[in-house]
Amino acid sequence: MTENAKYNVAVLGATGAVGTKILQILEKKNFPIKELKVLASKRSAGKTIQFNGNDITIEEATPESFKGIDIALFSAGGSISKKLAPEAVKHGAVVVDNTSAYRMDPDVPLVVPEVNKEDIANHNGIIANPNCSTIQMVAALKPIKDSFGLNRVIVSTYQAVSGAGDAAISELKNQTAQFLNEEEMEANVLPVKSDEKHYPVAFNALPQIDVFSDNGYTLEEMKMINETKKIMHADELAVAATCVRLPVFTSHAESVYIEVDKENVTVEEIWKELKSAPGIKLQDNPAEQVYPTPLSAADKEDVFVGRVRRDLDNAKGFHLWIVSDNLVKGAALNTVQIAQAAVENNWLK
Ligand code: A2P
């Protein structure tokens, strides 16, 4: 990074659940911004957003919005990324895309800085931010894989509604009020807005996040499987996932079973690696009922790990409980960290 260099930054989807957090984190991290452009749909154009004490007018996102932009942070949905990311790149911007549009594209690095920061250097204009449930899992598994090897991962998730955007947050609020008022709960958004059937998430658990693929897994499950292998550079790693939406507003929790490669690994050794890993906080003391929960992790930057146990039948098997704020490390913070790493290492090109 050139000393004191500043950048023209655009945030696309600035009014959404993730976009709002991106702006907060850019502010908090004092990101070196020369000019900030906030972009959303026509519906929001003309309204203002506060940033560093100034009112900034929201503009409708068009291909021309990216003229003169150095870094564009995208979080307005996959179809908009497909349409506008190539336009932003044509105008010379580097795009950090928070949708699934480019994640598995072999020309696009998929990055969790604690795991594979160096991959950013290979970008061709677009860098993808992984799926929220994948980010927190690979961040916690990386130090374990480095020290003990990793053969298998089986994860069940307990995911917050905010991962499905502001509409899902409103739906959980409305359904909770309806249930407590003994009214019928209205469901129009979850499990998947565009799918045929909708079920209440309040006081419920929905074993469907994103649509189903032909193999019986949902796309969210396939994202966890494929993205984990890509980020960890581990095609041979066996990964299985079951993704479940819960009536929780913030933070995804995950019950993760792993099989390490090394013999005779102890829980204490795993604790030691987790304690010294960047971005990870160990909260594991069953005697004092210490473990992370979605509420305790909300609004925090770290990935919290607890309940580390050796499997009772497989000496190489361990169970972990991994919790993180899905809008912070799971989305906005990781996006900003990618941009920071690109700037600090002179990887914008
Ligand atoms: P808007 O508020 O103007 O609709 P969430 O994930 O919370 O639902 O947020 C989605 C974000 O994507 C919002 O900022 C939304 O802006 C933005 N968005 C939706 N459609 C478009 C579009 N066609 N062009 C640009 N931004 C869009």
Short mmCIF file of N, CA, C and O in Angstrom, two decimals, residues 1-10 26 30-38 51-52 54 56 67-71 343 348:
data_model
loop_
_atom_site.label_atom_id
_atom_site.label_comp_id
_atom_site.label_asym_id
_atom_site.label_seq_id
_atom_site.Cartn_x
_atom_site.Cartn_y
_atom_site.Cartn_z
N MET A 1 0.86 -1.19 0.00
CA MET A 1 0.00 0.00 0.00
C MET A 1 0.90 1.25 0.00
O MET A 1 1.83 1.35 0.79
N THR A 2 0.59 2.17 -0.92
CA THR A 2 1.30 3.43 -0.89
C THR A 2 0.88 4.14 0.39
O THR A 2 -0.31 4.15 0.73
N GLU A 3 1.86 4.71 1.07
CA GLU A 3 1.56 5.40 2.33
C GLU A 3 0.45 6.44 2.12
O GLU A 3 0.51 7.23 1.18
N ASN A 4 -0.57 6.39 2.96
CA ASN A 4 -1.68 7.34 2.91
C ASN A 4 -2.52 7.27 1.64
O ASN A 4 -3.27 8.20 1.35
N ALA A 5 -2.37 6.22 0.84
CA ALA A 5 -3.20 6.10 -0.36
C ALA A 5 -4.65 5.97 0.06
O ALA A 5 -4.96 5.36 1.08
N LYS A 6 -5.54 6.58 -0.73
CA LYS A 6 -6.98 6.46 -0.46
C LYS A 6 -7.67 6.01 -1.72
O LYS A 6 -7.18 6.24 -2.82
N TYR A 7 -8.82 5.41 -1.55
CA TYR A 7 -9.47 4.73 -2.67
C TYR A 7 -10.92 5.18 -2.82
O TYR A 7 -11.60 5.47 -1.83
N ASN A 8 -11.36 5.18 -4.09
CA ASN A 8 -12.78 5.41 -4.34
C ASN A 8 -13.51 4.08 -4.18
O ASN A 8 -13.21 3.11 -4.87
N VAL A 9 -14.45 4.07 -3.25
CA VAL A 9 -15.12 2.81 -2.88
C VAL A 9 -16.61 2.91 -3.19
O VAL A 9 -17.24 3.93 -2.90
N ALA A 10 -17.17 1.84 -3.78
CA ALA A 10 -18.63 1.77 -3.98
C ALA A 10 -19.17 0.60 -3.17
O ALA A 10 -18.55 -0.48 -3.14
N LEU A 26 -16.64 -0.48 7.45
CA LEU A 26 -15.71 0.43 6.75
C LEU A 26 -15.40 1.64 7.64
O LEU A 26 -14.27 2.09 7.76
N ASN A 30 -11.86 2.38 9.74
CA ASN A 30 -11.16 3.53 9.16
C ASN A 30 -10.57 3.20 7.80
O ASN A 30 -9.41 3.52 7.51
N PHE A 31 -11.34 2.52 6.98
CA PHE A 31 -10.86 2.11 5.65
C PHE A 31 -10.45 3.37 4.88
O PHE A 31 -11.15 4.38 4.92
N PRO A 32 -9.31 3.32 4.17
CA PRO A 32 -8.81 4.54 3.50
C PRO A 32 -9.66 4.93 2.29
O PRO A 32 -9.33 4.61 1.15
N ILE A 33 -10.76 5.65 2.56
CA ILE A 33 -11.72 6.01 1.50
C ILE A 33 -11.48 7.45 1.05
O ILE A 33 -11.41 8.36 1.88
N LYS A 34 -11.35 7.62 -0.27
CA LYS A 34 -11.29 8.97 -0.83
C LYS A 34 -12.72 9.44 -1.02
O LYS A 34 -13.15 10.43 -0.48
N GLU A 35 -13.47 8.67 -1.85
CA GLU A 35 -14.89 8.98 -2.06
C GLU A 35 -15.70 7.72 -1.92
O GLU A 35 -15.27 6.66 -2.37
N LEU A 36 -16.87 7.83 -1.31
CA LEU A 36 -17.73 6.67 -1.13
C LEU A 36 -19.01 6.85 -1.95
O LEU A 36 -19.66 7.89 -1.88
N LYS A 37 -19.34 5.80 -2.71
CA LYS A 37 -20.60 5.82 -3.47
C LYS A 37 -21.49 4.74 -2.88
O LYS A 37 -21.04 3.60 -2.69
N VAL A 38 -22.73 5.07 -2.54
CA VAL A 38 -23.63 4.03 -2.02
C VAL A 38 -24.71 3.75 -3.06
O VAL A 38 -25.41 4.66 -3.51
N PHE A 51 -22.72 8.29 6.86
CA PHE A 51 -21.41 7.64 6.91
C PHE A 51 -20.42 8.63 7.48
O PHE A 51 -20.26 9.73 6.94
N ASN A 52 -19.74 8.24 8.56
CA ASN A 52 -18.78 9.14 9.23
C ASN A 52 -19.38 10.52 9.50
O ASN A 52 -18.73 11.54 9.30
N ASN A 54 -21.58 12.12 7.79
CA ASN A 54 -22.09 12.84 6.63
C ASN A 54 -23.27 12.09 6.02
O ASN A 54 -23.31 10.87 6.05
N ILE A 56 -24.96 10.72 2.84
CA ILE A 56 -24.55 10.37 1.48
C ILE A 56 -25.80 9.92 0.72
O ILE A 56 -26.58 9.11 1.24
N LYS A 67 -17.61 4.06 -12.85
CA LYS A 67 -16.54 4.91 -13.42
C LYS A 67 -15.74 5.53 -12.30
O LYS A 67 -16.31 6.16 -11.41
N GLY A 68 -14.41 5.34 -12.34
CA GLY A 68 -13.54 5.97 -11.35
C GLY A 68 -13.50 5.25 -10.01
O GLY A 68 -12.84 5.70 -9.08
N ILE A 69 -14.21 4.11 -9.90
CA ILE A 69 -14.21 3.37 -8.63
C ILE A 69 -13.01 2.42 -8.58
O ILE A 69 -12.72 1.72 -9.56
N ASP A 70 -12.31 2.37 -7.44
CA ASP A 70 -11.18 1.45 -7.28
C ASP A 70 -11.64 0.11 -6.71
O ASP A 70 -11.18 -0.94 -7.13
N ILE A 71 -12.52 0.18 -5.72
CA ILE A 71 -12.96 -1.05 -5.03
C ILE A 71 -14.49 -1.01 -4.92
O ILE A 71 -15.05 -0.03 -4.43
N VAL A 343 -5.53 -4.11 -0.54
CA VAL A 343 -4.90 -2.79 -0.47
C VAL A 343 -3.51 -2.88 0.17
O VAL A 343 -2.52 -2.39 -0.37
N LEU A 348 -4.42 -4.85 -5.63
CA LEU A 348 -5.38 -4.23 -6.55
C LEU A 348 -4.61 -4.02 -7.83
O LEU A 348 -3.55 -3.42 -7.81
#
